[in-house]
Short mmCIF file of C-alpha atoms and ligand atoms in Angstrom, two decimals:
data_model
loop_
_atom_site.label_atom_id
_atom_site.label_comp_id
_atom_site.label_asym_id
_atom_site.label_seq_id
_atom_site.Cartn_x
_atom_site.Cartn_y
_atom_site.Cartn_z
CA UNK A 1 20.36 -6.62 9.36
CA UNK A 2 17.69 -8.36 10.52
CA UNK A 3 14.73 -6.20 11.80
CA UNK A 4 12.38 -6.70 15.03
CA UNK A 5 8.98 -5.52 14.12
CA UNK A 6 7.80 -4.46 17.41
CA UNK A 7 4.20 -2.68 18.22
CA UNK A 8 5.98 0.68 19.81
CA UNK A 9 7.71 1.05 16.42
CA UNK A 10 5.47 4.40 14.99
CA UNK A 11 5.22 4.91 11.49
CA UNK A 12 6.33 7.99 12.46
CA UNK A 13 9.59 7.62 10.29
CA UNK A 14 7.52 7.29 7.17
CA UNK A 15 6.25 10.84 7.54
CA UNK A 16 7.06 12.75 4.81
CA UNK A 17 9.78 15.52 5.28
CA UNK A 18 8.85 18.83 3.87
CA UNK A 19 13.40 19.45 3.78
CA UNK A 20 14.39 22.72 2.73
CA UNK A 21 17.87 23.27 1.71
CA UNK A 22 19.76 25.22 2.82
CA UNK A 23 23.46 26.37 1.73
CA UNK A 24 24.28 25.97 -1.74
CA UNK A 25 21.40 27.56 -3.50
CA UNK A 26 21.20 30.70 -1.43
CA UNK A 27 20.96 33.22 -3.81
CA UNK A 28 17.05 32.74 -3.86
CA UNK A 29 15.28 33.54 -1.26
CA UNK A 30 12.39 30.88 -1.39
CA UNK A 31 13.15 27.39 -0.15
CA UNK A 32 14.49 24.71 -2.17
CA UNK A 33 13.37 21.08 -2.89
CA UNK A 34 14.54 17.99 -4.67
CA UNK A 35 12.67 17.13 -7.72
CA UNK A 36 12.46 13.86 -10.55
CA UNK A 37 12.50 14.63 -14.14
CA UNK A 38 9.59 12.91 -15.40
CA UNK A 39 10.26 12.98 -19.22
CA UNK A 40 12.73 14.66 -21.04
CA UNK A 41 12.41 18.54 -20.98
CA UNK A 42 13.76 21.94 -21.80
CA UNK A 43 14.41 24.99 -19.30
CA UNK A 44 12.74 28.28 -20.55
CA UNK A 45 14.42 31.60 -20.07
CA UNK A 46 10.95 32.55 -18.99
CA UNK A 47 7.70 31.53 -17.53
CA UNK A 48 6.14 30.76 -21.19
CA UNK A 49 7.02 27.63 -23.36
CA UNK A 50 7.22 30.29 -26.44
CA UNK A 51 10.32 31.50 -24.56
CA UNK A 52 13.85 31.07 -25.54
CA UNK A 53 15.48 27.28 -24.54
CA UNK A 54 18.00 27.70 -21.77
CA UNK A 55 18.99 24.16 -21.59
CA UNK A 56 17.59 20.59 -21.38
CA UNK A 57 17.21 18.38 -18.61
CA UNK A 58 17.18 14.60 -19.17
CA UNK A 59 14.49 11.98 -17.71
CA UNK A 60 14.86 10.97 -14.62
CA UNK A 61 17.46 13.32 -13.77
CA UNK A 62 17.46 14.62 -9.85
CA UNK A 63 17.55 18.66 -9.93
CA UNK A 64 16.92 20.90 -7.06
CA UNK A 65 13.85 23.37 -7.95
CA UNK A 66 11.76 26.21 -6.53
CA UNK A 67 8.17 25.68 -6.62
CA UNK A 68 6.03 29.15 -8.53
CA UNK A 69 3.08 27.93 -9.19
CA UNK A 70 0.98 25.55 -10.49
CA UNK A 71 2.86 25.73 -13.78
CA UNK A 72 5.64 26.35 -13.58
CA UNK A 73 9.47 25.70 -11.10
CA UNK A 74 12.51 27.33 -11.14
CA UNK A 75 15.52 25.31 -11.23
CA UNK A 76 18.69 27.25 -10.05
CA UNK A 77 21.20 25.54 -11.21
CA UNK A 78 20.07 25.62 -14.75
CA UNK A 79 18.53 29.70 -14.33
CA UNK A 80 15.59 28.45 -15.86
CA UNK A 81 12.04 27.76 -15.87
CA UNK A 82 10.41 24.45 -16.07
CA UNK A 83 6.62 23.10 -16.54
CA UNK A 84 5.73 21.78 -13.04
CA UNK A 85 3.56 18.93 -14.55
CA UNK A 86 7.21 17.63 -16.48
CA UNK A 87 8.61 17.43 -12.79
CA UNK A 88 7.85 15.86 -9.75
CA UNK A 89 8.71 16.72 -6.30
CA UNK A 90 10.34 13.90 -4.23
CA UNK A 91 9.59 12.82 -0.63
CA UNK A 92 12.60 12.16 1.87
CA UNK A 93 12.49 9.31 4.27
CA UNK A 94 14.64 8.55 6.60
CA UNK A 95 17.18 5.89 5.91
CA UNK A 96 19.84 4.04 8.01
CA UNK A 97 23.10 3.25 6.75
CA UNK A 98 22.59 -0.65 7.02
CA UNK A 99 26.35 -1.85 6.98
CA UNK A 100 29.62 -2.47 9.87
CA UNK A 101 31.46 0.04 6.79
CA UNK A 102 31.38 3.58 6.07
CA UNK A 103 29.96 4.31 3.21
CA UNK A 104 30.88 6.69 0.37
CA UNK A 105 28.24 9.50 -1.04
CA UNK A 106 29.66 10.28 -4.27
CA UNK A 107 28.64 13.17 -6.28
CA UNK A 108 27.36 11.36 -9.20
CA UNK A 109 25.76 7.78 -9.26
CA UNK A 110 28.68 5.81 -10.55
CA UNK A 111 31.31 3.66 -9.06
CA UNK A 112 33.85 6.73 -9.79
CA UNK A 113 31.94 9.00 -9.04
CA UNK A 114 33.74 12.09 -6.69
CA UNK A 115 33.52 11.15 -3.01
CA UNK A 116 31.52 14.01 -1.15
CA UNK A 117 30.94 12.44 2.17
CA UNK A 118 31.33 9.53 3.85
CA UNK A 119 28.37 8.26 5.95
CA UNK A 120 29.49 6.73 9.17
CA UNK A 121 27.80 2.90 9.22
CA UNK A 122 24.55 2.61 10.81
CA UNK A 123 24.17 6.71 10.72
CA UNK A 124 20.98 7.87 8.85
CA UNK A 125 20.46 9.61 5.51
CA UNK A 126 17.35 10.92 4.26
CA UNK A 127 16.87 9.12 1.27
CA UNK A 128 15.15 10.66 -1.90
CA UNK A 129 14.39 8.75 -4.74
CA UNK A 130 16.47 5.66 -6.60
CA UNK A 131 17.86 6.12 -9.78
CA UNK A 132 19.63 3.72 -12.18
CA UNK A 133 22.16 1.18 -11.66
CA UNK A 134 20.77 0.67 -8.19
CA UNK A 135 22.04 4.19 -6.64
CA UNK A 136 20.11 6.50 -4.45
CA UNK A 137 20.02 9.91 -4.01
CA UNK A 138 20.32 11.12 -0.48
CA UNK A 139 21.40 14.05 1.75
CA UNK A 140 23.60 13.14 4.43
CA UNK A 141 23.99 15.32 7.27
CA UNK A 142 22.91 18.17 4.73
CA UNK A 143 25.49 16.86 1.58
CA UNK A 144 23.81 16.00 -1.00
CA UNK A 145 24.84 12.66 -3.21
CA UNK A 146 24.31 9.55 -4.19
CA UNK A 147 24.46 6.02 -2.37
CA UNK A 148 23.89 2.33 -3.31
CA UNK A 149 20.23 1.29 -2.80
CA UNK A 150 20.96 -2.19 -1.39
CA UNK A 151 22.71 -0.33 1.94
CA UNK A 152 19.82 1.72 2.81
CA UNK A 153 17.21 0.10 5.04
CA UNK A 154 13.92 2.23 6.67
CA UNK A 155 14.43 2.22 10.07
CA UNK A 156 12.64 1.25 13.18
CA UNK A 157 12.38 4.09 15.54
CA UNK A 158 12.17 4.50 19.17
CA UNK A 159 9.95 7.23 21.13
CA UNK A 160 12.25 8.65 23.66
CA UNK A 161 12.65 12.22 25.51
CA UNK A 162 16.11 14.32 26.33
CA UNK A 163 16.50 13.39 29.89
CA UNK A 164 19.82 15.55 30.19
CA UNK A 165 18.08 18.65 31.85
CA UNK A 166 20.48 21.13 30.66
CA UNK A 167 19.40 19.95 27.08
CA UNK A 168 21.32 18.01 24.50
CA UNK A 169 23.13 18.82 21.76
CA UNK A 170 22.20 18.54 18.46
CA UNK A 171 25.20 18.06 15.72
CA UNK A 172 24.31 17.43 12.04
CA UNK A 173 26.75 14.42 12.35
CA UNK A 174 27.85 11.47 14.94
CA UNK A 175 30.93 13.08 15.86
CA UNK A 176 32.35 15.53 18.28
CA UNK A 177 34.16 17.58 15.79
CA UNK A 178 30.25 18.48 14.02
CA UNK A 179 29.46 21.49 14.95
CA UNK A 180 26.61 21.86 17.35
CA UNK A 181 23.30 22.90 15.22
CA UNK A 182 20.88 23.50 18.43
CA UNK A 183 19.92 22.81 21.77
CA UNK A 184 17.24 20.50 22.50
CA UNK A 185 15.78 21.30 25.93
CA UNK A 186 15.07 19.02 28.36
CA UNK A 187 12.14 16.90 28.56
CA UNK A 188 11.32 17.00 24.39
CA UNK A 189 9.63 13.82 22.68
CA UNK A 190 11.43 12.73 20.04
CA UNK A 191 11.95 9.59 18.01
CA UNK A 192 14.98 7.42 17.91
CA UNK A 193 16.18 5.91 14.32
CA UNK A 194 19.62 4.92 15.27
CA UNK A 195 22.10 4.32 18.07
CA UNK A 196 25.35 3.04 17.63
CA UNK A 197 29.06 4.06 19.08
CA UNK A 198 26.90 6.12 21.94
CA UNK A 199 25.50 8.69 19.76
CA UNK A 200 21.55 8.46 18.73
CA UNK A 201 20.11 10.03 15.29
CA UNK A 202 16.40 11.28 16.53
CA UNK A 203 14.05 13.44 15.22
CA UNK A 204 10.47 14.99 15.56
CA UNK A 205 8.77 18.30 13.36
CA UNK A 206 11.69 20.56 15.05
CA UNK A 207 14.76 18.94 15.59
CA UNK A 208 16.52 16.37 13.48
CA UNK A 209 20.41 15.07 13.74
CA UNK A 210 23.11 13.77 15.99
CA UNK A 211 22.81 13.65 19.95
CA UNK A 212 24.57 11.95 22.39
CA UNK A 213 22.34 8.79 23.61
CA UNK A 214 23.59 9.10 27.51
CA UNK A 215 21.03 12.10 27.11
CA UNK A 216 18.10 10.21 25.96
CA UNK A 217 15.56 8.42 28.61
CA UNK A 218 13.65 5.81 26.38
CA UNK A 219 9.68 5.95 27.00
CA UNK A 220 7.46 3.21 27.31
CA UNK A 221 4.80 3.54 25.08
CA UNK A 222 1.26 3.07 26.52
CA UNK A 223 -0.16 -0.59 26.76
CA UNK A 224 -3.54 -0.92 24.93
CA UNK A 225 -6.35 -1.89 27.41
CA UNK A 226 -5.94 -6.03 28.68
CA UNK A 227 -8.90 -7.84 27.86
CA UNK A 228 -10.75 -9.53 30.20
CA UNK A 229 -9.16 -12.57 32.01
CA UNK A 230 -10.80 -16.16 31.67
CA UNK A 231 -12.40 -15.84 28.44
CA UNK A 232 -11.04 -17.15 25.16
CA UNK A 233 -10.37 -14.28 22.43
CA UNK A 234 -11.19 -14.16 19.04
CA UNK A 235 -9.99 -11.02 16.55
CA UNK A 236 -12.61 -10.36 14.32
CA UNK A 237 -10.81 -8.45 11.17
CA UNK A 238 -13.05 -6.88 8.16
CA UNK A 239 -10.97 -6.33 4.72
CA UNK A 240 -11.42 -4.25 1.58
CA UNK A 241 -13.67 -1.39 3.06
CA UNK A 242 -14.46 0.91 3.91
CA UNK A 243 -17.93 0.72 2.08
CA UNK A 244 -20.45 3.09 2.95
CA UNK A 245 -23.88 0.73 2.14
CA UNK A 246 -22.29 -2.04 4.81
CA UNK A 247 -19.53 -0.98 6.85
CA UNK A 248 -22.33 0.86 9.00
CA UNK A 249 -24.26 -2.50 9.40
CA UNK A 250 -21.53 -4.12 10.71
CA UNK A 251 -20.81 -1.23 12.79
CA UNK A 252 -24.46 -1.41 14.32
CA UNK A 253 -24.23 -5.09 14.89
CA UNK A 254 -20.88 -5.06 16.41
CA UNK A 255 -21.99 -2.23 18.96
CA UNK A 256 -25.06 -4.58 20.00
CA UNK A 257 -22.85 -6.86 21.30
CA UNK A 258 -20.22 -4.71 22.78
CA UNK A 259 -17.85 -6.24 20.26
CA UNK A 260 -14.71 -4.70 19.21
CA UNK A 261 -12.92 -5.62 15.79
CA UNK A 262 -10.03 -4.51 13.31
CA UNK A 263 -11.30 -3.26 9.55
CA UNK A 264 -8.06 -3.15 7.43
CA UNK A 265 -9.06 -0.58 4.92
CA UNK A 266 -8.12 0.63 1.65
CA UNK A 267 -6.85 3.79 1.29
CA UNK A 268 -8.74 4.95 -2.07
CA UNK A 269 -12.01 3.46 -0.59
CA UNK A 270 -10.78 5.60 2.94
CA UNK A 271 -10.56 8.59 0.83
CA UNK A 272 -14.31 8.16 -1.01
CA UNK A 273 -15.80 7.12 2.20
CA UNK A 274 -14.48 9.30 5.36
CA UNK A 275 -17.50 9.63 7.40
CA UNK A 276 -17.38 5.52 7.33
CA UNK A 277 -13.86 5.83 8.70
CA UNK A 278 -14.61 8.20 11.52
CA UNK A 279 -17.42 5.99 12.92
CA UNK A 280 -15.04 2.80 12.52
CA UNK A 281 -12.69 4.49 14.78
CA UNK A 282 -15.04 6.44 17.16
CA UNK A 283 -16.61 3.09 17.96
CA UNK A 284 -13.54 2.27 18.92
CA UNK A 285 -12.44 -0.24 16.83
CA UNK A 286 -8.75 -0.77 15.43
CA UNK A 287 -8.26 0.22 12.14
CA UNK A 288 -5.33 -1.25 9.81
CA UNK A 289 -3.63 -1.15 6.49
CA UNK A 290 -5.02 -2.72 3.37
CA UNK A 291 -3.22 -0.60 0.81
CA UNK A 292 -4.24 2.32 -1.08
CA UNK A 293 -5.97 0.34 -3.86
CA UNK A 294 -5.56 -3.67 -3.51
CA UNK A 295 -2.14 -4.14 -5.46
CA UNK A 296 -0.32 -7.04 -4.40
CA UNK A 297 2.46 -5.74 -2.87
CA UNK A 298 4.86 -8.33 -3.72
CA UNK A 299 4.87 -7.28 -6.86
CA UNK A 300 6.43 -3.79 -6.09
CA UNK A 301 9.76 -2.58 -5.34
CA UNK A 302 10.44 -2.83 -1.32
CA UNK A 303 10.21 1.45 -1.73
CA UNK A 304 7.22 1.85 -3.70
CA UNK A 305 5.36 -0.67 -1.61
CA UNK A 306 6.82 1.14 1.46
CA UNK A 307 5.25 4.22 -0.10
CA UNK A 308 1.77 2.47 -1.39
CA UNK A 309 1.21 1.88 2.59
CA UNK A 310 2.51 5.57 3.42
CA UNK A 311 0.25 6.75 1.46
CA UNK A 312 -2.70 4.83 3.01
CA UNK A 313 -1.17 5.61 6.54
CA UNK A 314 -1.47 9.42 6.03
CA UNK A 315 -5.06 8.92 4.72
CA UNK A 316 -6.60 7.40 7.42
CA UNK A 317 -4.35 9.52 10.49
CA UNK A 318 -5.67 12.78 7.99
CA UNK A 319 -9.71 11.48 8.86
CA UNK A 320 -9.24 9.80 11.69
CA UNK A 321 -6.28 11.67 13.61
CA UNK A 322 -4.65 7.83 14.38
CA UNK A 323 -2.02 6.23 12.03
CA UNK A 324 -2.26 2.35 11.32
CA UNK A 325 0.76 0.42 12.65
CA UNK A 326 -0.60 -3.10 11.26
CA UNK A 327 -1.10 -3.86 7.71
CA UNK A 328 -2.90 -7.04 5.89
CA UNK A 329 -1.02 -7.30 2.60
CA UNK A 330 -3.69 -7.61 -0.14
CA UNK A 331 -4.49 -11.57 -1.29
CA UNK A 332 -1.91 -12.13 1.78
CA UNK A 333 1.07 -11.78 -0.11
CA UNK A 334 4.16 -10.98 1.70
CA UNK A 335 8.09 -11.51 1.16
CA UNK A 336 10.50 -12.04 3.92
CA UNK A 337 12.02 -8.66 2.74
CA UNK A 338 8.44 -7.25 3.46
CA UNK A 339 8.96 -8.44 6.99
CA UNK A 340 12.01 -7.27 7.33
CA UNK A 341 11.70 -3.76 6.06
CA UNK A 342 8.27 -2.66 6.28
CA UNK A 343 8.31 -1.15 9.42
CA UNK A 344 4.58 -2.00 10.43
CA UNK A 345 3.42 -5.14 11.87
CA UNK A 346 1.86 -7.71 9.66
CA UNK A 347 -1.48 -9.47 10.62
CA UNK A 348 -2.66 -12.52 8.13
CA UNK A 349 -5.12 -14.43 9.61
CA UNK A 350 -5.70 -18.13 10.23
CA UNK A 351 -9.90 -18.71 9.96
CA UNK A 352 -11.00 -17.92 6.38
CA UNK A 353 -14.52 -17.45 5.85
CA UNK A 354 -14.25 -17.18 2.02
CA UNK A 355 -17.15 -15.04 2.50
CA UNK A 356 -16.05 -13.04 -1.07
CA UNK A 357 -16.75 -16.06 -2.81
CA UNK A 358 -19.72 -18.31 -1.58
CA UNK A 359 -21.60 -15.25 -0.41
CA UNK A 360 -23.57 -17.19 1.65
CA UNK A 361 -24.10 -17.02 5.61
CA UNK A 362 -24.56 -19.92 6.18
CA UNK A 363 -21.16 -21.11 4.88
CA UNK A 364 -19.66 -17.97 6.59
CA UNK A 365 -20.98 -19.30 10.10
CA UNK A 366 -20.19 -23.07 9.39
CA UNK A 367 -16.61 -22.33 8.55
CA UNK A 368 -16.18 -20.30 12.07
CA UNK A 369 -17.74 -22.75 13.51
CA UNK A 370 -15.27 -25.59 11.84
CA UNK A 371 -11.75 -23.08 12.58
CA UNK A 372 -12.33 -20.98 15.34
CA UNK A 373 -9.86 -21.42 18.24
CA UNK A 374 -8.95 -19.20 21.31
CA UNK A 375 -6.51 -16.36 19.35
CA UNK A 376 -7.89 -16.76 16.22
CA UNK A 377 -8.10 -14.18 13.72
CA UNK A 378 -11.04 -14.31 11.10
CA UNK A 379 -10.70 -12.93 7.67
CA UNK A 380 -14.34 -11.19 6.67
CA UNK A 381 -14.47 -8.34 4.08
CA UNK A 382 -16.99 -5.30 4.57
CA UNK A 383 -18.05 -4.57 1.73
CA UNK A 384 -20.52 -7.67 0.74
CA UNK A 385 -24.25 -7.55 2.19
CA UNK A 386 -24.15 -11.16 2.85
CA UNK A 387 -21.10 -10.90 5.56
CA UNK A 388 -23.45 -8.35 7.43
CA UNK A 389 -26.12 -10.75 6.90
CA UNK A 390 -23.96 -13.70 8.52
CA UNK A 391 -22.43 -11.37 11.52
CA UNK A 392 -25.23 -11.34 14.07
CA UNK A 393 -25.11 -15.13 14.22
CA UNK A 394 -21.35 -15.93 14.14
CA UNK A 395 -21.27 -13.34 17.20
CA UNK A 396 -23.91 -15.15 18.72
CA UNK A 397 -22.26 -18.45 18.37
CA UNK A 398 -19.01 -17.03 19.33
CA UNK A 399 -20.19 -15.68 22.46
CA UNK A 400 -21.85 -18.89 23.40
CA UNK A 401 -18.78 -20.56 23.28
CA UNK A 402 -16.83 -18.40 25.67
CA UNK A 403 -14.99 -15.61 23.42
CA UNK A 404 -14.61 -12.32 23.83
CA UNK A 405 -14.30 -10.06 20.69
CA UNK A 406 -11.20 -8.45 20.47
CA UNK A 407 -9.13 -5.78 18.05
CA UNK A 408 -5.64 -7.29 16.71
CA UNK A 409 -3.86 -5.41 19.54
CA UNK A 410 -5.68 -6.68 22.12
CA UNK A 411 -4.85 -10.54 21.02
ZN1 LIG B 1 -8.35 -7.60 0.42
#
């Protein structure tokens, strides 16, 4: 399925669900969560790895668990203890069912395994974590199972609001015969993952499931500001930061001259340097994804590169209150698959400065000078002195030649 990366599309979807289940494990009373088994373990009759063995759990095996504390989880189905640090807790995302067949969710992650639900094609799944042999494990309209990898896709989603004003109804599944979970009154914002055979899978903090799509009004997200007519536009894009000993000389001399850019920023260098980050986005400039620490992302699965930008995402919208919806793959490596699935918009650029490696001003001007052209987008990285150094006079020149400085939106 091939995917339109659009600017509405929010990165919403990649939030991570804090799922409880529900149902099978009700005995206990606190909330349960799907876990990884990180190495292979033993459950403990008690809190105390002196305690009597209970059981063993294999690596990598997918358990449901009870959070205690820092040391130790509970796992249910095995009336045991475990040490937390042997487990780790696993994120859901939403999924769509990327296929014109319905799919099977079998109980175990094998061809034969026993069929517990079948998920309706292009219906969404909240997918967990992939195991071996290129299986899944998701819940699907609260069962619990396993699905093949290659027909899960992330989704793009749509921010719409229930225009029926008696409500709609929410059903855990796209069919009549569902039972109806809620009411969602009239008027609630809500995001859009799927549509097909006139029912809509949405979902915000409250609500999530099935609702007919008659009762959904689509929104129009906002338009960012239009730039000025009759002057050429040039993006100016800052990589790698932020840094705190240059970011805020950039800042200072892009506020001089009224000019607005895009800093794609690292997540780990987000997380060392927040103050940096707020004053990037209070001066109102567009901030994007770099990547949490400058792996190429080509070289990771489709999911863990997925999650290597999530992670940056919820970085930056924790300091800055805004999440990114472009990204600048590191060393400008992408894959079509990238395009296709990572459901942000990617910006490149077409003026290199190669300011990381001459670090020389001069050269940085002369090679604007050489590739600038009305829509360009110029590659600079904040984080060596010599880029600040060359700034004043490539906006200078700029200017003089009839551009306006722009953020990536904006182009
Ligand atoms: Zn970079």
């Amino acid at each position: 399925m091939k995917k339109k990366i659009s600017v509405i599309v929010s990165c919403a979807v990649l939030f991570l669900l804090a799922l409880t289940i529900g149902g099978q494990h009700s005995a206990a009373k606190s909330p349960t969560y799907v876990y990884k088994v990180n190495e292979n373990l033993y459950v403990h009759e008690a809190m105390d790895v002196q305690s009597r063995k209970t059981g063993s759990l294999p690596k990598n095996a997918v358990i449901f668990v009870q959070p205690i504390n820092n040391n130790w989880v509970y796992v249910p189905n095995k009336k045991g203890y475990v040490e937390a640090s042997k487990v780790a807790r696993q994120q859901g995302l939403y999924h769509v069912v990327a296929t014109k067949d319905t799919i099977p969710v079998r109980k175990t992650a094998t061809k034969s395994g026993k069929v517990v639900a079948n998920a309706f094609a292009k219906s969404v799944v909240i997918k967990y974590t992939e195991v071996a042999g290129g299986w899944s494990f998701v819940n699907y309209g609260g069962t619990y199972g396993y699905m093949p990898t290659s027909v899960l896709q992330l989704p793009n989603s749509k921010p719409v609001t229930i225009q029926n004003a008696k409500g709609a109804e929410l059903r855990k599944l796209a069919t009549r015969s569902a039972p109806v979970i809620d009411t969602i009154p009239a008027k609630t914002q809500l995001k859009e993952y799927s549509s097909f055979v006139g029912w809509s899978f949405v979902g915000n903090d409250t609500y999530s499931g099935y609702v007919k799509t008659a009762d959904l009004a689509k929104q129009t997200p906002p338009k960012p500001e239009p730039p000025k007519p009759g002057t050429k536009k040039i993006a100016l894009t800052f990589d790698d930061g932020p840094s705190a000993k240059v970011t805020p000389q950039i800042l200072a001399i892009l506020k001089k001259y009224n000019a607005k850019a895009t800093f794609f920023v690292l997540g780990q260098e987000a997380q060392k340097y927040p103050k940096t980050l707020k004053q990037i986005a209070a001066d109102g400039h567009q901030i994007g994804n770099h990547s949490w620490n400058h792996r190429d992302l080509t070289k990771l699965s489709i999911y863990n590169a997925q999650q290597d930008l999530t992670k940056t995402n919820k970085m930056v919208a924790s300091i800055t209150g805004v999440t990114p919806k472009t990204y600048r793959p590191p060393y400008g490596a992408i894959t079509q698959q990238m395009r296709q699935q990572i459901n942000m918009k990617p910006v490149l650029w077409n003026v290199d400065t190669l300011d990381w490696q001459h670090r020389n001003p001069a050269k940085t001007l002369a090679n604007v000078k050489k590739n600038a052209r009305n829509g360009s987008v110029v590659l600079m990285h904040d984080i060596h002195q010599t880029t600040a150094d060359a700034l004043e006079n490539v906006i200078i020149y700029l200017r003089d030649q009839g551009y306006s400085f722009v953020t990536i939106d904006q182009l």
